[in-house]
């Protein structure tokens, strides 16, 4: 696997080596020894799998307690995936990384603890799988407003069509009002 640096030092793109022929392909999606050496030492406790239709935007979410690092990938379709640094002591506080993840490019993104995370479905539908370093704790979850003008996230939206949001994401907090770490 290849570990690719991003604009934010702690966020990594992970590109697997894919072995394929006319029968299909094989790839390793995770190796704890390589991840610990090339990224950061973490123990994953939960894995989630979601399916979303085109135009769905999920996020930007983070937990104030039981903070979650997430190793995310797409097994079907294509998404624009975003990680926002919510660590006040970080030199990249308030900055974000945006990456296209797809079943075709097979890339993964490591989103460390202390980051808000979300994605927008660019294909007809997408299946999204992610490992977490701590358990989901809805009582500690914060939703950051996906289109906060201060963050300047350039979501690849279809012109003239608003993304489909959950009730909690419609009332997400502005970055200036959101609690940080």
XYZ file of N, CA, C and O in Angstrom:
724
model
N 0.840 -1.179 0.000
C 0.000 0.000 0.000
C 0.882 1.239 0.000
O 1.947 1.261 0.581
N 0.343 2.266 -0.630
C 1.044 3.541 -0.721
C 0.308 4.544 0.168
O -0.915 4.688 0.070
N 1.045 5.225 1.041
C 0.478 6.233 1.936
C 0.833 7.603 1.376
O 2.004 7.937 1.260
N -0.180 8.384 1.014
C 0.020 9.656 0.335
C -0.299 10.803 1.290
O -1.367 10.833 1.914
N 0.627 11.747 1.396
C 0.434 12.930 2.237
C -0.635 13.829 1.632
O -0.828 13.866 0.421
N -1.333 14.574 2.486
C -2.313 15.571 2.054
C -1.883 16.934 2.586
O -0.841 17.043 3.243
N -2.709 17.947 2.336
C -2.402 19.301 2.820
C -2.382 19.361 4.347
O -1.816 20.277 4.921
N -3.040 18.424 4.988
C -3.026 18.333 6.450
C -2.233 17.084 6.809
O -2.632 15.964 6.469
N -1.131 17.279 7.493
C -0.157 16.226 7.755
C -0.754 14.934 8.313
O -0.350 13.847 7.922
N -1.733 15.022 9.203
C -2.264 13.832 9.873
C -3.286 13.060 9.037
O -3.614 11.924 9.361
N -3.817 13.675 8.003
C -4.800 13.029 7.121
C -4.026 12.384 5.973
O -3.229 13.040 5.316
N -4.284 11.096 5.737
C -3.535 10.351 4.712
C -4.487 9.699 3.715
O -5.547 9.190 4.080
N -4.076 9.685 2.458
C -4.733 8.892 1.426
C -3.978 7.577 1.349
O -2.739 7.565 1.321
N -4.708 6.491 1.330
C -4.083 5.166 1.260
C -4.511 4.523 -0.055
O -5.702 4.374 -0.325
N -3.524 4.187 -0.855
C -3.771 3.613 -2.173
C -3.275 2.173 -2.182
O -2.081 1.925 -2.031
N -4.185 1.225 -2.351
C -3.777 -0.178 -2.326
C -3.094 -0.598 -3.630
O -3.285 0.033 -4.673
N -2.313 -1.645 -3.542
C -1.778 -2.263 -4.743
C -2.825 -3.274 -5.205
O -3.237 -4.150 -4.442
N -3.256 -3.132 -6.456
C -4.326 -3.969 -6.991
C -3.726 -4.943 -7.998
O -3.003 -4.542 -8.907
N -4.024 -6.225 -7.813
C -3.570 -7.276 -8.724
C -4.794 -7.750 -9.494
O -5.731 -8.265 -8.893
N -4.796 -7.547 -10.802
C -5.976 -7.906 -11.567
C -5.645 -8.534 -12.901
O -4.552 -8.387 -13.434
N -6.606 -9.249 -13.413
C -6.545 -9.821 -14.752
C -7.972 -9.958 -15.258
O -8.901 -9.395 -14.658
N -8.166 -10.716 -16.330
C -9.499 -10.838 -16.924
C -10.519 -11.472 -15.980
O -11.720 -11.360 -16.175
N -10.058 -12.125 -14.903
C -10.968 -12.775 -13.953
C -11.467 -11.833 -12.870
O -12.445 -12.114 -12.196
N -10.774 -10.708 -12.682
C -11.136 -9.793 -11.610
C -9.902 -9.199 -10.962
O -8.887 -8.975 -11.629
N -9.966 -8.944 -9.643
C -8.827 -8.354 -8.953
C -8.743 -8.845 -7.511
O -9.685 -9.403 -6.962
N -7.575 -8.586 -6.912
C -7.338 -8.829 -5.499
C -6.560 -7.639 -4.970
O -5.679 -7.097 -5.651
N -6.883 -7.236 -3.732
C -6.107 -6.190 -3.059
C -6.245 -6.357 -1.557
O -7.262 -6.854 -1.076
N -5.210 -5.976 -0.839
C -5.298 -5.862 0.617
C -5.899 -4.506 0.913
O -5.480 -3.500 0.347
N -6.881 -4.448 1.808
C -7.476 -3.166 2.169
C -6.959 -2.645 3.507
O -7.119 -1.458 3.800
N -6.350 -3.522 4.312
C -5.834 -3.081 5.602
C -4.814 -4.067 6.129
O -5.033 -5.275 6.062
N -3.710 -3.520 6.610
C -2.692 -4.302 7.333
C -2.277 -3.477 8.543
O -1.746 -2.373 8.395
N -2.497 -3.999 9.722
C -2.229 -3.243 10.940
C -0.758 -2.840 11.042
O -0.452 -1.719 11.447
N 0.160 -3.714 10.646
C 1.585 -3.373 10.762
C 1.951 -2.198 9.860
O 2.640 -1.273 10.287
N 1.463 -2.191 8.626
C 1.753 -1.086 7.706
C 1.051 0.193 8.146
O 1.627 1.279 8.081
N -0.198 0.085 8.572
C -0.945 1.260 9.009
C -0.242 1.905 10.204
O -0.042 3.118 10.231
N 0.138 1.094 11.193
C 0.810 1.624 12.378
C 2.132 2.295 12.037
O 2.490 3.319 12.611
N 2.852 1.742 11.087
C 4.169 2.285 10.702
C 4.033 3.524 9.810
O 4.731 4.512 10.019
N 3.140 3.485 8.858
C 3.061 4.540 7.846
C 2.061 5.639 8.166
O 2.098 6.710 7.561
N 1.165 5.377 9.090
C 0.118 6.348 9.383
C 0.165 6.707 10.873
O 0.748 7.704 11.247
N -0.435 5.879 11.694
C -0.472 6.106 13.137
C -0.931 4.806 13.800
O -1.687 4.039 13.204
N -0.484 4.556 15.003
C -0.891 3.335 15.690
C -2.289 3.516 16.275
O -2.519 4.394 17.107
N -3.211 2.706 15.795
C -4.593 2.766 16.258
C -5.182 1.367 16.318
O -4.771 0.460 15.605
N -6.212 1.235 17.154
C -6.966 -0.010 17.281
C -8.399 0.305 16.860
O -9.030 1.210 17.410
N -8.909 -0.414 15.880
C -10.273 -0.188 15.395
C -11.240 -1.104 16.146
O -10.954 -2.272 16.358
N -12.400 -0.534 16.556
C -13.355 -1.279 17.371
C -14.714 -1.473 16.708
O -15.533 -2.239 17.199
N -14.961 -0.764 15.622
C -16.272 -0.819 14.985
C -16.090 -0.593 13.493
O -15.233 0.182 13.084
N -16.901 -1.296 12.673
C -16.906 -1.042 11.234
C -18.343 -0.818 10.796
O -19.246 -1.540 11.219
N -18.548 0.193 9.951
C -19.872 0.573 9.490
C -19.937 0.510 7.962
O -18.923 0.673 7.288
N -21.142 0.313 7.449
C -21.362 0.229 6.010
C -22.672 0.954 5.720
O -23.702 0.627 6.311
N -22.627 1.947 4.834
C -23.850 2.664 4.476
C -24.016 2.687 2.964
O -23.040 2.558 2.227
N -25.249 2.864 2.533
C -25.546 3.042 1.121
C -26.364 4.313 1.002
O -27.297 4.538 1.786
N -26.004 5.135 0.027
C -26.685 6.411 -0.167
C -26.912 6.650 -1.653
O -26.096 6.255 -2.485
N -27.990 7.358 -1.960
C -28.337 7.696 -3.336
C -27.593 8.953 -3.783
O -27.040 9.703 -2.956
N -27.604 9.193 -5.080
C -26.966 10.378 -5.658
C -27.489 11.643 -4.980
O -28.686 11.774 -4.709
N -26.588 12.564 -4.708
C -26.971 13.851 -4.141
C -27.089 13.889 -2.636
O -27.310 14.955 -2.064
N -26.943 12.749 -1.976
C -26.968 12.720 -0.498
C -25.658 13.300 0.014
O -24.578 12.975 -0.478
N -25.756 14.177 1.007
C -24.576 14.698 1.692
C -24.722 14.331 3.158
O -25.712 14.697 3.796
N -23.763 13.570 3.665
C -23.765 13.154 5.073
C -22.623 13.874 5.779
O -21.470 13.732 5.412
N -22.962 14.623 6.818
C -21.920 15.298 7.587
C -22.144 16.797 7.583
O -23.118 17.298 7.036
N -21.249 17.406 8.198
C -19.929 17.011 8.716
C -20.063 16.663 10.199
O -20.493 17.503 10.989
N -19.676 15.454 10.590
C -19.901 14.954 11.947
C -18.588 14.715 12.687
O -17.589 14.337 12.088
N -18.667 14.886 14.008
C -17.584 14.479 14.907
C -18.161 14.295 16.304
O -19.268 14.737 16.585
N -17.406 13.605 17.157
C -17.825 13.361 18.538
C -16.866 14.062 19.483
O -15.649 13.934 19.341
N -17.426 14.784 20.473
C -16.600 15.496 21.448
C -15.974 14.553 22.466
O -14.878 14.799 22.955
N -16.697 13.493 22.808
C -16.170 12.434 23.674
C -16.247 11.157 22.864
O -17.047 11.059 21.934
N -15.447 10.173 23.246
C -15.347 8.948 22.444
C -15.037 9.328 20.993
O -15.671 8.870 20.054
N -14.048 10.225 20.855
C -13.677 10.705 19.521
C -13.299 9.540 18.623
O -12.711 8.565 19.070
N -13.662 9.666 17.376
C -13.444 8.575 16.430
C -12.449 8.962 15.346
O -12.644 9.958 14.657
N -11.413 8.140 15.187
C -10.628 8.169 13.968
C -11.340 7.237 13.006
O -11.937 6.231 13.422
N -11.325 7.576 11.715
C -12.052 6.767 10.734
C -11.159 6.452 9.542
O -10.496 7.337 9.007
N -11.164 5.192 9.152
C -10.508 4.755 7.926
C -11.634 4.446 6.948
O -12.365 3.474 7.125
N -11.796 5.300 5.929
C -12.982 5.253 5.077
C -12.640 4.833 3.648
O -11.557 5.126 3.148
N -13.596 4.126 3.018
C -13.438 3.754 1.611
C -14.806 3.525 0.989
O -15.804 3.361 1.691
N -14.837 3.523 -0.337
C -16.066 3.320 -1.100
C -15.964 1.987 -1.817
O -14.971 1.717 -2.494
N -16.983 1.144 -1.667
C -16.975 -0.168 -2.316
C -17.842 -0.202 -3.569
O -17.739 -1.133 -4.365
N -18.696 0.808 -3.734
C -19.540 0.906 -4.915
C -19.841 2.380 -5.133
O -20.253 3.074 -4.200
N -19.624 2.883 -6.353
C -19.926 4.268 -6.656
C -18.773 5.209 -6.387
O -17.604 4.798 -6.358
N -19.123 6.501 -6.156
C -18.106 7.548 -6.003
C -18.625 8.632 -5.070
O -19.778 9.051 -5.180
N -17.760 9.099 -4.170
C -18.102 10.192 -3.263
C -16.980 11.216 -3.224
O -15.830 10.918 -3.553
N -17.346 12.413 -2.788
C -16.368 13.436 -2.443
C -16.322 13.434 -0.926
O -17.320 13.714 -0.259
N -15.179 13.079 -0.371
C -15.019 12.883 1.062
C -14.235 14.046 1.661
O -13.221 14.467 1.088
N -14.680 14.553 2.811
C -14.085 15.749 3.414
C -13.775 15.521 4.891
O -14.588 14.960 5.625
N -12.588 15.992 5.302
C -12.174 15.989 6.709
C -11.794 17.417 7.090
O -10.982 18.047 6.399
N -12.392 17.938 8.183
C -12.141 19.300 8.659
C -11.448 19.228 10.011
O -11.953 18.587 10.946
N -10.305 19.900 10.127
C -9.533 19.897 11.374
C -10.239 20.752 12.425
O -10.390 21.961 12.271
N -10.672 20.108 13.519
C -11.357 20.788 14.615
C -10.469 20.923 15.859
O -10.952 21.252 16.939
N -9.163 20.677 15.693
C -8.220 20.732 16.821
C -7.664 22.152 16.947
O -6.808 22.553 16.167
N -8.144 22.869 17.942
C -7.796 24.284 18.102
C -6.284 24.522 18.200
O -5.788 25.540 17.745
N -5.533 23.583 18.753
C -4.084 23.757 18.904
C -3.307 23.398 17.633
O -2.097 23.569 17.586
N -3.996 22.933 16.618
C -3.349 22.507 15.380
C -3.063 23.697 14.457
O -3.884 24.603 14.343
N -1.921 23.675 13.762
C -1.647 24.743 12.783
C -2.596 24.706 11.589
O -2.694 25.683 10.853
N -3.332 23.610 11.420
C -4.284 23.498 10.306
C -5.736 23.572 10.794
O -6.650 23.163 10.077
N -5.944 24.100 11.995
C -7.284 24.255 12.562
C -8.183 24.998 11.573
O -7.831 26.048 11.042
N -9.347 24.417 11.285
C -10.296 25.038 10.377
C -10.044 24.747 8.907
O -10.851 25.113 8.059
N -8.949 24.084 8.601
C -8.674 23.716 7.214
C -9.266 22.336 6.926
O -9.592 21.587 7.845
N -9.383 22.018 5.653
C -9.970 20.730 5.291
C -9.209 20.071 4.141
O -8.461 20.726 3.420
N -9.448 18.779 4.022
C -8.965 17.982 2.906
C -10.198 17.404 2.232
O -11.089 16.903 2.908
N -10.250 17.483 0.908
C -11.330 16.888 0.139
C -10.746 15.954 -0.911
O -9.831 16.341 -1.636
N -11.276 14.737 -0.983
C -10.727 13.700 -1.859
C -11.870 12.919 -2.492
O -12.869 12.622 -1.825
N -11.709 12.563 -3.764
C -12.672 11.664 -4.402
C -12.276 10.239 -4.071
O -11.131 9.825 -4.308
N -13.211 9.506 -3.489
C -13.046 8.085 -3.208
C -14.057 7.338 -4.055
O -15.223 7.746 -4.136
N -13.618 6.252 -4.673
C -14.539 5.505 -5.521
C -14.192 4.027 -5.531
O -13.078 3.633 -5.171
N -15.149 3.235 -5.980
C -14.885 1.809 -6.162
C -13.809 1.625 -7.220
O -13.003 0.696 -7.146
N -13.758 2.538 -8.180
C -12.767 2.434 -9.251
C -11.351 2.760 -8.777
O -10.418 2.010 -9.047
N -11.169 3.881 -8.046
C -9.794 4.236 -7.628
C -9.349 3.487 -6.377
O -8.172 3.455 -6.067
N -10.283 2.889 -5.645
C -10.017 2.026 -4.490
C -9.219 2.711 -3.373
O -8.678 2.062 -2.490
N -9.160 4.015 -3.415
C -8.428 4.752 -2.384
C -9.212 4.762 -1.071
O -10.439 4.653 -1.061
N -8.457 4.931 0.017
C -9.036 5.097 1.346
C -8.535 6.418 1.907
O -7.521 6.949 1.445
N -9.218 6.929 2.918
C -8.774 8.140 3.591
C -8.749 7.874 5.085
O -9.719 7.356 5.649
N -7.625 8.220 5.717
C -7.505 8.164 7.170
C -7.899 9.536 7.700
O -7.270 10.551 7.366
N -8.969 9.581 8.503
C -9.477 10.790 9.142
C -9.229 10.628 10.636
O -9.926 9.850 11.296
N -8.239 11.339 11.178
C -7.904 11.154 12.599
C -8.970 11.692 13.554
O -9.850 12.464 13.161
N -8.852 11.315 14.800
C -9.670 11.877 15.866
C -9.465 13.398 15.850
O -8.385 13.881 15.540
N -10.515 14.135 16.177
C -10.405 15.594 16.202
C -10.786 16.249 14.883
O -10.598 17.450 14.719
N -11.322 15.469 13.955
C -11.747 15.994 12.657
C -13.244 15.774 12.469
O -13.773 14.727 12.837
N -13.902 16.763 11.865
C -15.270 16.571 11.393
C -15.169 15.864 10.050
O -14.223 16.092 9.290
N -16.133 15.005 9.752
C -16.068 14.200 8.537
C -17.426 14.160 7.845
O -18.464 14.110 8.495
N -17.391 14.188 6.518
C -18.609 14.053 5.743
C -18.315 13.673 4.311
O -17.165 13.720 3.873
N -19.362 13.293 3.577
C -19.173 12.960 2.164
C -20.427 13.268 1.366
O -21.533 13.310 1.895
N -20.209 13.489 0.059
C -21.272 13.784 -0.891
C -21.242 12.715 -1.982
O -20.184 12.444 -2.557
N -22.402 12.122 -2.286
C -22.482 11.050 -3.278
C -22.572 11.651 -4.682
O -23.533 12.349 -5.010
N -21.559 11.346 -5.497
C -21.470 11.876 -6.853
C -22.057 10.920 -7.899
O -22.427 11.348 -8.992
N -22.102 9.650 -7.597
C -22.604 8.635 -8.536
C -24.091 8.374 -8.277
O -24.688 8.965 -7.372
N -24.682 7.481 -9.054
C -26.108 7.150 -8.892
C -26.405 6.697 -7.463
O -27.432 7.008 -6.882
N -25.478 5.938 -6.894
C -25.522 5.549 -5.483
C -24.092 5.217 -5.077
O -23.213 5.097 -5.933
N -23.880 5.075 -3.792
C -22.542 4.718 -3.299
C -22.670 3.918 -2.015
O -23.550 4.179 -1.191
N -21.787 2.943 -1.884
C -21.666 2.204 -0.633
C -20.358 2.619 0.010
O -19.307 2.622 -0.632
N -20.441 2.961 1.287
C -19.360 3.585 2.034
C -19.069 2.711 3.251
O -19.983 2.400 4.017
N -17.821 2.300 3.416
C -17.423 1.425 4.522
C -16.340 2.144 5.319
O -15.412 2.720 4.739
N -16.463 2.103 6.659
C -15.419 2.749 7.457
C -15.222 2.067 8.806
O -16.161 1.645 9.449
N -13.941 1.970 9.160
C -13.532 1.458 10.456
C -13.411 2.650 11.407
O -12.983 3.723 10.998
N -13.755 2.444 12.689
C -13.706 3.509 13.687
C -12.848 3.086 14.871
O -12.851 1.921 15.265
N -12.170 4.061 15.468
C -11.318 3.792 16.625
C -12.074 3.836 17.948
O -11.512 3.476 18.977
N -13.324 4.294 17.924
C -14.160 4.254 19.122
C -15.602 4.053 18.675
O -15.918 4.186 17.489
N -16.457 3.755 19.621
C -17.847 3.444 19.322
C -18.660 4.709 19.061
O -18.365 5.776 19.598
N -19.694 4.560 18.255
C -20.606 5.662 17.980
C -21.309 6.049 19.271
O -21.841 5.206 19.987
N -21.302 7.342 19.567
C -21.936 7.866 20.779
C -22.764 9.093 20.384
O -22.273 10.219 20.399
N -24.029 8.880 19.992
C -24.836 9.994 19.496
C -24.995 11.145 20.486
O -25.157 12.293 20.079
N -24.916 10.859 21.766
C -25.046 11.921 22.768
C -23.848 12.877 22.765
O -23.926 13.968 23.321
N -22.751 12.494 22.120
C -21.556 13.337 22.046
C -21.307 13.869 20.634
O -20.291 14.499 20.375
N -22.243 13.595 19.715
C -22.036 13.969 18.310
C -22.374 15.438 18.063
O -23.317 15.981 18.622
N -21.578 16.058 17.199
C -21.795 17.422 16.746
C -21.900 17.373 15.225
O -21.159 16.643 14.567
N -22.806 18.157 14.684
C -22.930 18.290 13.239
C -22.520 19.711 12.864
O -23.115 20.682 13.326
N -21.500 19.796 12.051
C -20.977 21.070 11.560
C -21.685 21.379 10.244
O -21.883 20.478 9.421
N -22.063 22.613 10.024
C -22.780 22.988 8.811
C -21.915 22.732 7.579
O -20.815 23.276 7.451
N -22.433 21.923 6.669
C -21.685 21.461 5.499
C -21.239 22.591 4.577
O -20.211 22.508 3.933
N -22.026 23.675 4.530
C -21.722 24.766 3.603
C -21.312 26.048 4.314
O -21.511 27.151 3.792
N -20.718 25.913 5.481
C -20.254 27.078 6.232
C -19.323 27.906 5.331
O -18.331 27.387 4.820
N -19.617 29.199 5.140
C -18.788 30.022 4.247
C -17.349 30.187 4.728
O -16.451 30.392 3.919
N -17.126 30.069 6.025
C -15.762 30.191 6.552
C -14.882 29.009 6.123
O -13.683 29.156 5.913
N -15.480 27.832 5.977
C -14.711 26.640 5.608
C -14.350 26.602 4.124
O -13.362 25.995 3.735
N -15.179 27.199 3.290
C -14.931 27.272 1.841
C -14.706 25.896 1.204
O -13.789 25.709 0.403
N -15.536 24.930 1.571
C -15.439 23.592 0.963
C -16.095 23.660 -0.416
O -17.234 24.085 -0.557
N -15.360 23.238 -1.419
C -15.849 23.268 -2.795
C -16.478 21.916 -3.135
O -15.902 21.111 -3.861
N -17.675 21.671 -2.598
C -18.379 20.418 -2.868
C -18.705 20.342 -4.359
O -19.158 21.334 -4.941
N -18.542 19.199 -5.000
C -18.835 19.073 -6.441
C -20.324 18.828 -6.699
O -20.734 17.815 -7.254
N -21.154 19.794 -6.295
C -22.597 19.663 -6.415
C -23.042 19.862 -7.863
O -22.391 20.575 -8.626
N -24.160 19.259 -8.207
C -24.770 19.485 -9.508
C -25.395 20.877 -9.458
O -26.163 21.188 -8.542
N -25.049 21.718 -10.430
C -25.514 23.107 -10.432
C -27.041 23.187 -10.374
O -27.742 22.488 -11.109
N -27.512 24.020 -9.461
C -28.944 24.240 -9.329
C -29.681 23.204 -8.489
O -30.874 23.322 -8.279
N -28.968 22.181 -8.004
C -29.602 21.143 -7.198
C -28.955 21.122 -5.814
O -27.747 20.925 -5.693
N -29.761 21.339 -4.790
C -29.245 21.298 -3.420
C -29.042 19.848 -2.998
O -29.810 18.964 -3.394
N -28.025 19.590 -2.169
C -27.832 18.219 -1.690
C -28.955 17.804 -0.750
O -29.605 18.654 -0.130
N -29.181 16.516 -0.666
C -30.180 15.974 0.252
C -29.512 15.757 1.608
O -28.489 15.070 1.699
N -30.090 16.357 2.653
C -29.500 16.343 3.996
C -30.452 15.724 5.011
O -31.666 15.821 4.871
N -29.876 15.155 6.070
C -30.682 14.696 7.196
C -31.156 15.915 7.984
O -30.627 17.022 7.829
N -32.131 15.710 8.859
C -32.643 16.800 9.686
C -31.529 17.415 10.525
O -31.428 18.643 10.632
N -30.673 16.580 11.111
C -29.602 17.126 11.971
C -28.560 17.889 11.163
O -27.985 18.853 11.648
N -28.323 17.475 9.909
C -27.332 18.174 9.090
C -27.858 19.506 8.565
O -27.083 20.426 8.311
N -29.174 19.621 8.420
C -29.769 20.893 7.988
C -29.564 21.988 9.029
O -29.530 23.168 8.691
N -29.433 21.606 10.291
C -29.270 22.587 11.372
C -27.883 22.482 12.017
O -27.709 22.800 13.190
N -26.897 22.068 11.232
C -25.533 21.978 11.745
C -25.031 23.332 12.229
O -25.527 24.384 11.814
N -24.035 23.283 13.087
C -23.455 24.509 13.651
C -22.488 25.160 12.677
O -21.798 24.480 11.914
N -22.419 26.488 12.732
C -21.372 27.198 12.017
C -20.032 26.863 12.667
O -19.960 26.623 13.881
N -18.986 26.865 11.879
C -17.652 26.574 12.408
C -17.301 27.491 13.592
O -16.784 27.025 14.603
N -17.621 28.768 13.477
C -17.298 29.725 14.540
C -18.004 29.399 15.864
O -17.511 29.754 16.928
N -19.141 28.704 15.788
C -19.918 28.361 16.979
C -19.707 26.921 17.450
O -20.200 26.543 18.524
N -19.018 26.140 16.663
C -18.856 24.708 16.962
C -17.779 24.479 18.007
O -16.729 25.120 17.967
N -18.017 23.557 18.938
C -16.976 23.233 19.921
C -15.796 22.542 19.225
O -15.970 21.842 18.238
N -14.616 22.799 19.747
C -13.418 22.207 19.165
C -12.674 21.426 20.245
O -13.089 21.347 21.387
N -11.567 20.846 19.857
C -10.764 20.041 20.786
C -9.586 20.826 21.316
O -9.056 21.681 20.690
